[in-house]
XYZ file of C-alpha atoms in Angstrom:
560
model
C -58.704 -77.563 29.542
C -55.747 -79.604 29.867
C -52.868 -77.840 32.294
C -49.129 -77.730 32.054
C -49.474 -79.084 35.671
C -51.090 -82.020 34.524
C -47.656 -83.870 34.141
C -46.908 -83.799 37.846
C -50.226 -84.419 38.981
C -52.925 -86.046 36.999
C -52.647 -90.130 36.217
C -50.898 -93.495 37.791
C -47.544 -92.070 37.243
C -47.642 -89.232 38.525
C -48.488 -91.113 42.116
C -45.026 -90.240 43.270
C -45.235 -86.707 42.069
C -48.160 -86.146 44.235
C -46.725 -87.579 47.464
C -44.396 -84.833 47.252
C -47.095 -82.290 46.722
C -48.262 -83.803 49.805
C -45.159 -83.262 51.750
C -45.624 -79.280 50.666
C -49.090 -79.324 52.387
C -50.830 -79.607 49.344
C -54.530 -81.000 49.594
C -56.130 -82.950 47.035
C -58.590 -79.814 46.218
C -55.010 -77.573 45.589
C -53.725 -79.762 43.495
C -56.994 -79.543 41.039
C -56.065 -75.618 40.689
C -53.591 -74.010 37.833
C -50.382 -74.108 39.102
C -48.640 -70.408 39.524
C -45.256 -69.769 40.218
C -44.664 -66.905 41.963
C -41.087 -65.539 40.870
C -39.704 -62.958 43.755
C -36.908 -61.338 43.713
C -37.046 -60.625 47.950
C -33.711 -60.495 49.401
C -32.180 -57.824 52.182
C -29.387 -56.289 50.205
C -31.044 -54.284 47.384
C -33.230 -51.478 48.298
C -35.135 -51.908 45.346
C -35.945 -55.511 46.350
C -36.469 -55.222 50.520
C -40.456 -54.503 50.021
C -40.755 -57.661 47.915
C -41.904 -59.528 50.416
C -45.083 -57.577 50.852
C -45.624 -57.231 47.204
C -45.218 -61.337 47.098
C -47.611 -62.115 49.990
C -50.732 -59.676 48.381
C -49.848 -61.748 45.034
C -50.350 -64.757 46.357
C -53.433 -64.236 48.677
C -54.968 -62.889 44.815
C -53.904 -66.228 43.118
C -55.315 -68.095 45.746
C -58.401 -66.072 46.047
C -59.041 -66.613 41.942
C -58.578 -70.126 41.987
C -55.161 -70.623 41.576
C -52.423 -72.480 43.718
C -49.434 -70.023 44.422
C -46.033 -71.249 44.989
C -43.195 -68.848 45.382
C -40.069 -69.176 44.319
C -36.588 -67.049 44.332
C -34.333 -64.831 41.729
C -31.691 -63.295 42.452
C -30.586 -59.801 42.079
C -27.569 -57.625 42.306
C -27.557 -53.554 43.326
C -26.163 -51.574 40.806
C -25.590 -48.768 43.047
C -23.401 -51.106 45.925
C -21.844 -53.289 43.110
C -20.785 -49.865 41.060
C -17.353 -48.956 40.896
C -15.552 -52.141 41.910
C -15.286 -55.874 40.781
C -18.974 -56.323 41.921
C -20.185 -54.644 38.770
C -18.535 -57.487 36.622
C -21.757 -59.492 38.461
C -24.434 -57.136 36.466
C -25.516 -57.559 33.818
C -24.600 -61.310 34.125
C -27.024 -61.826 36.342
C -29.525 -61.038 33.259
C -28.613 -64.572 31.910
C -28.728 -66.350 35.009
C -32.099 -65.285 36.198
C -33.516 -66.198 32.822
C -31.869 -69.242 32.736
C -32.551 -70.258 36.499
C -36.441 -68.802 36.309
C -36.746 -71.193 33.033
C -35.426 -74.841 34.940
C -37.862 -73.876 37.912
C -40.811 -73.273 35.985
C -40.508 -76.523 33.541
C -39.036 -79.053 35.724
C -42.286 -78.381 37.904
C -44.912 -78.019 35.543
C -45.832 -74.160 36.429
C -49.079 -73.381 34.635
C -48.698 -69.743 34.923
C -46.392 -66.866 36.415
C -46.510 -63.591 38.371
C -42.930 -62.358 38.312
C -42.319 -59.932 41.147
C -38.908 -58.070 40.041
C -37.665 -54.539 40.198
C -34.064 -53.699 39.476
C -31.874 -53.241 36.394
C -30.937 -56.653 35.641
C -34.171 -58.580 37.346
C -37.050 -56.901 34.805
C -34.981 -57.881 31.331
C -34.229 -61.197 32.645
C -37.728 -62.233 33.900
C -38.717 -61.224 30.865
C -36.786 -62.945 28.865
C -37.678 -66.196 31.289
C -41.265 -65.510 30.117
C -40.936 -65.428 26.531
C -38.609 -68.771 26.832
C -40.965 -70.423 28.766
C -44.080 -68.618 27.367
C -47.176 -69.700 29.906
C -49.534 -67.077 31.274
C -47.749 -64.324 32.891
C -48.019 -61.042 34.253
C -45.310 -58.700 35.761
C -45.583 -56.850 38.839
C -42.776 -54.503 40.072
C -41.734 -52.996 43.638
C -41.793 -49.780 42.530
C -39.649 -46.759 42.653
C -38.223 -44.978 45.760
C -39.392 -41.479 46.477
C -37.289 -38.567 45.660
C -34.579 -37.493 48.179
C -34.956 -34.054 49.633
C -31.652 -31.588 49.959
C -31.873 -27.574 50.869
C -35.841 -28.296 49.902
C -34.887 -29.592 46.520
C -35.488 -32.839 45.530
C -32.234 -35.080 44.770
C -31.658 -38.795 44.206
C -28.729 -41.422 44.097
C -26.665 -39.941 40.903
C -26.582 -36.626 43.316
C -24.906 -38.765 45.365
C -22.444 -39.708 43.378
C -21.505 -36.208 42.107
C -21.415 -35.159 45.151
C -18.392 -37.291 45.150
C -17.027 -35.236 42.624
C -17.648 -31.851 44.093
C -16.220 -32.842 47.109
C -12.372 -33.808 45.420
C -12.945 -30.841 43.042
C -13.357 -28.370 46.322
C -16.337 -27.437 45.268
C -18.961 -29.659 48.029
C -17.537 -29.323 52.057
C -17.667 -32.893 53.822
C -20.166 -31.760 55.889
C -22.668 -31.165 53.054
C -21.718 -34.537 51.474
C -23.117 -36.306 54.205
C -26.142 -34.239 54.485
C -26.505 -35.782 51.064
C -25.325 -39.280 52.263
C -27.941 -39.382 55.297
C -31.100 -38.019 52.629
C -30.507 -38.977 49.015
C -31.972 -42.215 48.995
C -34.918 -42.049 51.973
C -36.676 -45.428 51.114
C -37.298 -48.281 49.318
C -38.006 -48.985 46.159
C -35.733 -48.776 42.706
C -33.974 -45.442 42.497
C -35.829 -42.243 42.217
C -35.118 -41.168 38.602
C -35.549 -42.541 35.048
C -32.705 -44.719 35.878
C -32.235 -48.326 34.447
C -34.505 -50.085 36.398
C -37.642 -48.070 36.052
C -37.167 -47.169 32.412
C -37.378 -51.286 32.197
C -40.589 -51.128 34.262
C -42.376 -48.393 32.311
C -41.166 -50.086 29.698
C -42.728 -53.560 30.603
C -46.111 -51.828 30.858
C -45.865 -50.443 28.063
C -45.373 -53.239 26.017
C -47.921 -55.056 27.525
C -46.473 -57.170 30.550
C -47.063 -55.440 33.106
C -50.307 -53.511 34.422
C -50.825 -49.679 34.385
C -49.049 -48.253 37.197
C -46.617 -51.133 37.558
C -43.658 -48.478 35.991
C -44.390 -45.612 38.328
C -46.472 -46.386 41.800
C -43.993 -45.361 44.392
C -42.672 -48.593 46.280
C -44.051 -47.304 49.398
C -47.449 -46.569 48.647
C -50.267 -48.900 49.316
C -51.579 -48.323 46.251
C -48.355 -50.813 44.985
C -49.538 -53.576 47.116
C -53.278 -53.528 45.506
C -51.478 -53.423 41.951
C -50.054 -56.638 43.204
C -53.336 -58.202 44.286
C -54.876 -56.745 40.952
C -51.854 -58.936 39.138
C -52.874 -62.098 40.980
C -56.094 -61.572 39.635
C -55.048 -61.001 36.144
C -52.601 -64.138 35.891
C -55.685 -66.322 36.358
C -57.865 -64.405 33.546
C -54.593 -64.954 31.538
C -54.957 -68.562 32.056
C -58.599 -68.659 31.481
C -58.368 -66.570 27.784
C -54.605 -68.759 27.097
C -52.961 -65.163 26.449
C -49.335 -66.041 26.638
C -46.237 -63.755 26.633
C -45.248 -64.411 23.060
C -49.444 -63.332 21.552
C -48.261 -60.071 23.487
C -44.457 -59.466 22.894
C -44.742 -59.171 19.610
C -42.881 -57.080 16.806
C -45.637 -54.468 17.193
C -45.092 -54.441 20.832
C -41.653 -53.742 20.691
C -41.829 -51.019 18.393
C -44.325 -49.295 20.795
C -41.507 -49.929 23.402
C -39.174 -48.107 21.550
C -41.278 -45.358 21.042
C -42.077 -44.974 24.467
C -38.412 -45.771 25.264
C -37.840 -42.118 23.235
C -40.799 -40.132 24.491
C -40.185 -40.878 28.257
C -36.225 -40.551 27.601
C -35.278 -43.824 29.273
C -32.128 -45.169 30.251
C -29.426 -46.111 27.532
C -29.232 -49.888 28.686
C -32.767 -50.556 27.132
C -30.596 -50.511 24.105
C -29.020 -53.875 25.645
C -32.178 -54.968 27.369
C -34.937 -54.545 24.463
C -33.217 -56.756 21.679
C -32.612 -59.665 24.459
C -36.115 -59.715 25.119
C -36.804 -59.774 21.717
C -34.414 -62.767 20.531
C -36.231 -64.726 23.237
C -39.418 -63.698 22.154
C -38.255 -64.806 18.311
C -38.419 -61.059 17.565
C -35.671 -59.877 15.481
C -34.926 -56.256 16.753
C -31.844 -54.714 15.346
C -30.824 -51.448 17.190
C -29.982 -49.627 14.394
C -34.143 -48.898 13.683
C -33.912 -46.869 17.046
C -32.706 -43.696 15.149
C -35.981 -44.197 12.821
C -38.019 -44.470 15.845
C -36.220 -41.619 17.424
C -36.416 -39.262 13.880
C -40.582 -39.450 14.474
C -40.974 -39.695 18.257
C -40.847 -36.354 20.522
C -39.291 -36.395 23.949
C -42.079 -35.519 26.836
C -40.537 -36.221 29.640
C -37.009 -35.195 31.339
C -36.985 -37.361 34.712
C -33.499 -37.162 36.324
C -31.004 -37.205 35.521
C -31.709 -35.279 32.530
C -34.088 -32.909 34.622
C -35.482 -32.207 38.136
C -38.694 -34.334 38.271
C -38.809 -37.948 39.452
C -41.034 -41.285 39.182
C -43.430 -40.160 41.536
C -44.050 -36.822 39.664
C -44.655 -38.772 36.661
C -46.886 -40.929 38.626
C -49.093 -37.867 39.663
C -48.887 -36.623 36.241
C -50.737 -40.059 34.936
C -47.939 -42.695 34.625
C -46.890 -44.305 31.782
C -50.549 -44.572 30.069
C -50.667 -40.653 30.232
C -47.229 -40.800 28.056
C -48.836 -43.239 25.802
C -51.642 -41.207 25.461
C -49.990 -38.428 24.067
C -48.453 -40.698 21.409
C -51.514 -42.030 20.061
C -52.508 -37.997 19.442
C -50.114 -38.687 16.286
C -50.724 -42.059 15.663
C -47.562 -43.379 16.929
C -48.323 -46.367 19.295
C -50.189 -49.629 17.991
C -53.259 -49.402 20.153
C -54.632 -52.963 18.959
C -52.142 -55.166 20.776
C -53.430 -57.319 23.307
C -51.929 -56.886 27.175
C -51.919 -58.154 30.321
C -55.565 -56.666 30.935
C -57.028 -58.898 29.007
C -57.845 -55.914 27.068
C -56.410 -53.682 24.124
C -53.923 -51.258 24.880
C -56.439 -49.003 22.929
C -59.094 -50.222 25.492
C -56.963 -49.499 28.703
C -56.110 -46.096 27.556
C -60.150 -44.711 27.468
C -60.436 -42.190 30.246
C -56.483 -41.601 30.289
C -55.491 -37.980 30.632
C -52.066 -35.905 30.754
C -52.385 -34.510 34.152
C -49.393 -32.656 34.513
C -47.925 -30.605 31.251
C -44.669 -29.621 33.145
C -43.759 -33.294 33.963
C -45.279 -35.134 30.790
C -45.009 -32.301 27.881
C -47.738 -32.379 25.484
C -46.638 -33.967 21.889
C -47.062 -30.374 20.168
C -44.606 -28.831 22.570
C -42.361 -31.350 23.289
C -38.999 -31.473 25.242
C -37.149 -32.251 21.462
C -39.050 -33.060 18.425
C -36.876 -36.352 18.253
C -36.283 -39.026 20.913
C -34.438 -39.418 24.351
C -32.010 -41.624 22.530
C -29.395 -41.972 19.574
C -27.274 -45.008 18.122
C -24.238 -43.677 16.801
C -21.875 -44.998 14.127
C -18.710 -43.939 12.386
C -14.881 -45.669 12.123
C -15.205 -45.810 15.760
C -18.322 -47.126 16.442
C -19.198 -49.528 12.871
C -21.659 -51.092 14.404
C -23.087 -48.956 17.146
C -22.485 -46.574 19.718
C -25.068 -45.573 22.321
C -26.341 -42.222 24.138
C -29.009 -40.497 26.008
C -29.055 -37.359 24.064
C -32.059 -36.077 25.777
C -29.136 -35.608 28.924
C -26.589 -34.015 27.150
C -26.210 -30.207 27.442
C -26.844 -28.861 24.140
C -22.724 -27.318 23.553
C -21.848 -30.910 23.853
C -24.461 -32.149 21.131
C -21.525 -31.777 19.105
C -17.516 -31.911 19.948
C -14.325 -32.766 19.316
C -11.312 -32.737 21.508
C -8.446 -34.566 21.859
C -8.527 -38.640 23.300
C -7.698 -39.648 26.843
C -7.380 -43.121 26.628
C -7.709 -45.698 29.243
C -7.625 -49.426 29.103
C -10.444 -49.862 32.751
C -12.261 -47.757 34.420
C -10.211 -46.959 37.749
C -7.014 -44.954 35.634
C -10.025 -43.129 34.278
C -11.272 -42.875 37.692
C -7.993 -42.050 39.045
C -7.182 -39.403 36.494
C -10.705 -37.799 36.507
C -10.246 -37.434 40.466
C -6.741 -36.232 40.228
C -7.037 -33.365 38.233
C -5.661 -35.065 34.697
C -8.848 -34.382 32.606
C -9.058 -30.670 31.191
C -11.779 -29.093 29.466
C -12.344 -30.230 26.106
C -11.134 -33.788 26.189
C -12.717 -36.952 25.464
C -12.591 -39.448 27.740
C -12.017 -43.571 25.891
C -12.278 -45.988 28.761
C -12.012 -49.373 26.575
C -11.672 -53.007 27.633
C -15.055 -52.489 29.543
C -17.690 -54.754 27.185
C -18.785 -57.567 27.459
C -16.142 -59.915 26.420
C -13.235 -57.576 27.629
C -14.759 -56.886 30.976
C -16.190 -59.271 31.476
C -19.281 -57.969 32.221
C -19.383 -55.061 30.588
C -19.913 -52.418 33.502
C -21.527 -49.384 34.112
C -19.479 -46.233 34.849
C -21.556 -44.260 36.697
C -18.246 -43.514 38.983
C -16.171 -41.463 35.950
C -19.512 -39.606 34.599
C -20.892 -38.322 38.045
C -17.046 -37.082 38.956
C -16.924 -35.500 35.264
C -20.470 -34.164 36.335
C -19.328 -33.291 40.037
C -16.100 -31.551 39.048
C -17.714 -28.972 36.747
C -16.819 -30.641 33.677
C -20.251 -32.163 32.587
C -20.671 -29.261 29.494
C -17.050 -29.605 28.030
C -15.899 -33.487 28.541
C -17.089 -36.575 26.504
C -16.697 -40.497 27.792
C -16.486 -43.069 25.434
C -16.518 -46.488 26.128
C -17.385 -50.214 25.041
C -18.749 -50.724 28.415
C -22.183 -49.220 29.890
C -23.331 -45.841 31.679
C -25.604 -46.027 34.434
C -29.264 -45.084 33.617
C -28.023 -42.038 36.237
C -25.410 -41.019 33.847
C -25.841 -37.834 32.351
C -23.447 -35.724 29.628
C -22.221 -36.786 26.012
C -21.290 -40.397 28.084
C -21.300 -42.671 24.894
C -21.440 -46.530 25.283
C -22.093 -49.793 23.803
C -19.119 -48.789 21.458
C -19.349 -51.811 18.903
C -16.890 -53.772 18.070
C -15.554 -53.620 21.611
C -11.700 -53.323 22.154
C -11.725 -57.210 23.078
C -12.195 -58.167 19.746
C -10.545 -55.863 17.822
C -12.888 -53.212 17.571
C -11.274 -49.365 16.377
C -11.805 -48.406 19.838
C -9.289 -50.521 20.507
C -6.739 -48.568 17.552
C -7.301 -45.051 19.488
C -4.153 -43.508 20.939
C -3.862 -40.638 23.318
C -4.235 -37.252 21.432
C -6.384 -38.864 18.394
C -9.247 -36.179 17.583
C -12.362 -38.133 18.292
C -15.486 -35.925 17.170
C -18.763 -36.439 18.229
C -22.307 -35.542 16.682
C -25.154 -36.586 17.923
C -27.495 -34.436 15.736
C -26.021 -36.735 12.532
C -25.899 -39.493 14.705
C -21.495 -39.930 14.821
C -19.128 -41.100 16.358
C -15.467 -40.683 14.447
C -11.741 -40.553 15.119
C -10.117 -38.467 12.956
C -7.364 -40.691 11.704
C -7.057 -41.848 8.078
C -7.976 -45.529 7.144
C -4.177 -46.225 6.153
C -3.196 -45.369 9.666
C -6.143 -47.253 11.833
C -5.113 -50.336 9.214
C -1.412 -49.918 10.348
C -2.043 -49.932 13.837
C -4.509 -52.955 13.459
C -1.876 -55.163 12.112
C 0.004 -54.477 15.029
C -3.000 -54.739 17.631
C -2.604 -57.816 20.264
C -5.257 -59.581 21.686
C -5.152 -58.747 25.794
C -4.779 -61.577 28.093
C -8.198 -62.552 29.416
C -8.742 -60.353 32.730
C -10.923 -63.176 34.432
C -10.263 -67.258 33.671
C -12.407 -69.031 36.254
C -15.716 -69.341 37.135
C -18.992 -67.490 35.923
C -17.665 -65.069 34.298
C -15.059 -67.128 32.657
C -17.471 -68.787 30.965
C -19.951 -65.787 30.132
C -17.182 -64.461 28.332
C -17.219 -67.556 25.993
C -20.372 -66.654 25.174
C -21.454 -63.454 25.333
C -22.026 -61.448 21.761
C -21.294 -58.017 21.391
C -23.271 -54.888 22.988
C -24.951 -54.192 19.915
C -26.992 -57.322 20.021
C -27.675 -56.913 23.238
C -24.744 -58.828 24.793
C -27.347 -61.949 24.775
C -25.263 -65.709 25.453
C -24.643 -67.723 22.025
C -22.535 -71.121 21.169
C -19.855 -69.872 19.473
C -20.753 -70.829 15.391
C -24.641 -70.541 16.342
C -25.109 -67.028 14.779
C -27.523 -66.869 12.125
């Protein structure tokens, strides 16, 4: 069977080519093997990311052991948690692009036959994946799993503790000294963080569309079992290559639709909303966000993982993973159980044998957390096009609210206000100016939503934004606000006092102003000054499309 790898090393040509695979050590016997690029995301300043090295080396000693010829090479990746709060979280979500773009040019300029991509934080998972439906060879994902629960008072705790804690602590309501109790335990290894955060609602999510192996979304990072799932992925990139399964036969429509309905059952983090159509443009999947709310009408919630309740990846390991979710779908028919995966195999095949081993973690479908999903898209004369939120972590008085608008144009007034006593019961917080083109960047407020959370006001506040929540968010925290302020958008219109009701049940999001006054105030509207004019983000701004399409990069007139 002919190889991709054939163009840099098979013919007279090629002579030169192979001189340089000799200067890499390659032998002549190496150089007759399928080609595997080994995409890790290693580096010593994300948790998530410092066992990576391990989880690379058992890849590669698989490849090599099936026949392959491993070569690793680098992505890059940016902690949410340490870039939160501050200019560093501009640097997100734009790293999405630039892995994708950057994991693309190294696998065709040299010819890569297949890939293992080794990721494991917010950003790293969508953008690998969208690298592999771009470049579509054999591949198979492989995460470096999540860190184990925290452990406060004998509770277990995590990272969005942490950053209530923070709230407590100006609210008088946490002493110093138990904040760094908190400090010194809530994060006690490696691996992504604890809960059904961003990052590990992308890797259940991989598996269970078909990328990644069972177990890849839940083994704890520190287990050994993670490093075997690693050597079992080397394995299955070569019996990828032998059967020419490729990224696209699995990524499918179908697959993405069982996404989404696992997305709702396990109650997953709101930026899959961003993630899961990005994937899906690559993939030449057209996925418009607005089906979510049919997928979430006929899908129950299972699970509450923090932050919407007090168990954590590694309980839903022990309970059976992400396959024991998926099990309980199929009782009612609501996963596609033909679709190929990274097996090799049927999903329908891999799930023989699969129980629910723990009720209390993964609920059964007949007695379900709600009888609809984890997740809502919202619309109304605020949000025309979409606003989204994790309903399945919003306390049940704020399922539906109105209160007056607290508006601010970034995130540190809101911060500012939030800390200094300015927010009062009732009020809804509008932090605009925060999406992707007004950011740039569009960044997560985890900061404002854990002090909200911290300060005792988690049950009577909304936020409301055109930027993003953390996965750790929790409370009626609304984002993705489309159009964003930057543009235009009505979000941009809302003045302080403006009665903004929310309900999720109906799935709205409205300011209670008439359409003669939000047309008044738009003919006055101004377009802000760009906050950023050089550099990456400069030009990411130029680019980037609005949240509700999942902020993916487009030449301006390109839209179809």
């Amino acid at each position: 069977m002919a190889m991709n790898s054939d163009r840099v090393m098979e013919g007279l040509q090629q002579a030169p080519h192979r001189s340089l695979f000799n200067a890499l050590g390659f032998t002549e016997e190496e150089r007759r093997k399928p080609l595997i690029g080994i995409v890790s995301s290693y580096n010593e300043i994300v948790p998530g990311h410092m066992n990576l090295d391990k989880i690379t080396e058992a890849v590669k000693l698989a490849v090599a052991e099936a026949g392959g010829m491993p070569v690793v090479v680098p992505a890059i990746a940016v902690c949410d948690g340490i870039a939160m709060g501050h200019i560093g979280m501009k640097y997100s979500l734009v790293t999405r692009d630039l892995i994708a773009d950057s994991t693309e040019c190294l696998a065709k300029a040299h010819a890569f036959d297949g890939m293992v991509c080794i990721p494991n934080c917010d950003k790293n998972v969508p953008g690998l994946l969208m690298a592999a439906a771009r470049v579509n060879i054999p591949t198979v994902f492989v995460s470096g799993g999540p860190m184990m629960a925290g452990r406060v008072d004998g509770h277990k705790t995590s990272l969005s503790a942490m950053f209530e804690a923070v709230g407590s602590v100006s609210a008088g309501k946490m002493t110093n000294a138990k904040l760094c109790e908190y400090e010194e335990k809530a994060c006690p290894t490696c691996g992504s963080c604890s809960g059904m955060y961003t990052a590990n609602s992308m890797n259940c999510l991989t598996e269970s569309i078909g990328m990644g192996l069972p177990g890849n979304g839940t083994i704890p990072a520190v287990y050994s079992a993670r490093i075997r799932l690693a050597k079992k992925a080397g394995y299955a990139v070569m019996n990828l290559i032998e059967k020419n399964i490729r990224p696209r036969d699995i990524m499918t429509k179908e697959a993405f639709m069982n996404a989404l309905a696992m997305d709702m059952a396990l109650g997953c983090s709101t930026n899959t909303m961003l993630h899961l159509p990005a994937i899906a443009h690559e993939a030449g999947v057209d996925l418009n966000m607005e089906i979510a709310n049919e997928v979430s009408s006929r899908t129950p919630n299972l699970c509450h993982l923090a932050p919407a309740g007090p168990t954590y990846m590694e309980d839903l390991n022990e309970a059976g993973g992400v396959l024991a979710v998926m099990s309980e779908l199929v009782k009612k028919d609501l996963l596609n159980t033909d679709l190929i995966t990274v097996t090799g195999k049927t999903i329908k095949e891999n799930l023989e044998g699969v129980t629910n081993l723990n009720p209390e973690v993964i609920r059964p479908i007949e007695n379900p957390y709600m009888q609809s999903g984890g997740i809502a898209v919202l619309k109304g004369n605020l949000a025309p096009d979409t606003g989204i939120v994790k309903k399945s972590a919003v306390a049940p008085e704020m399922m539906t609210h109105e209160g007056p608008a607290r508006v601010f144009d970034c995130e540190e007034d809101a911060i500012s206000a939030i800390l200094g006593g300015k927010i009062k019961e009732g009020d809804v917080v509008v932090i605009r100016y925060e999406g992707p083109k007004g950011g740039p960047g569009m960044r997560e407020m985890l900061n404002p939503t854990s002090a909200i959370a911290g300060m005792g006001l988690g049950s009577t506040v909304a936020l409301i934004t055109d930027g993003r929540f953390s996965g750790a968010s929790r409370g009626a925290s609304i984002g993705h606000v489309s159009p964003e302020a930057a543009v235009g958008g009505p979000i941009a219109l809302v003045e302080e006092g403006d009665i903004i009701s929310v309900d999720i049940p109906n799935n709205a999001l409205n300011v209670k102003v008439s359409d003669e006054e939000l047309a008044a105030r738009r003919a006055k509207w101004q377009p802000r000054e760009p906050k950023v004019t050089t550099g990456y983000l400069a030009r990411y701004r130029e680019l980037v499309t609005s949240g509700n399409r999942g902020a993916i990069l487009e030449i301006p007139g390109t839209s179809k």
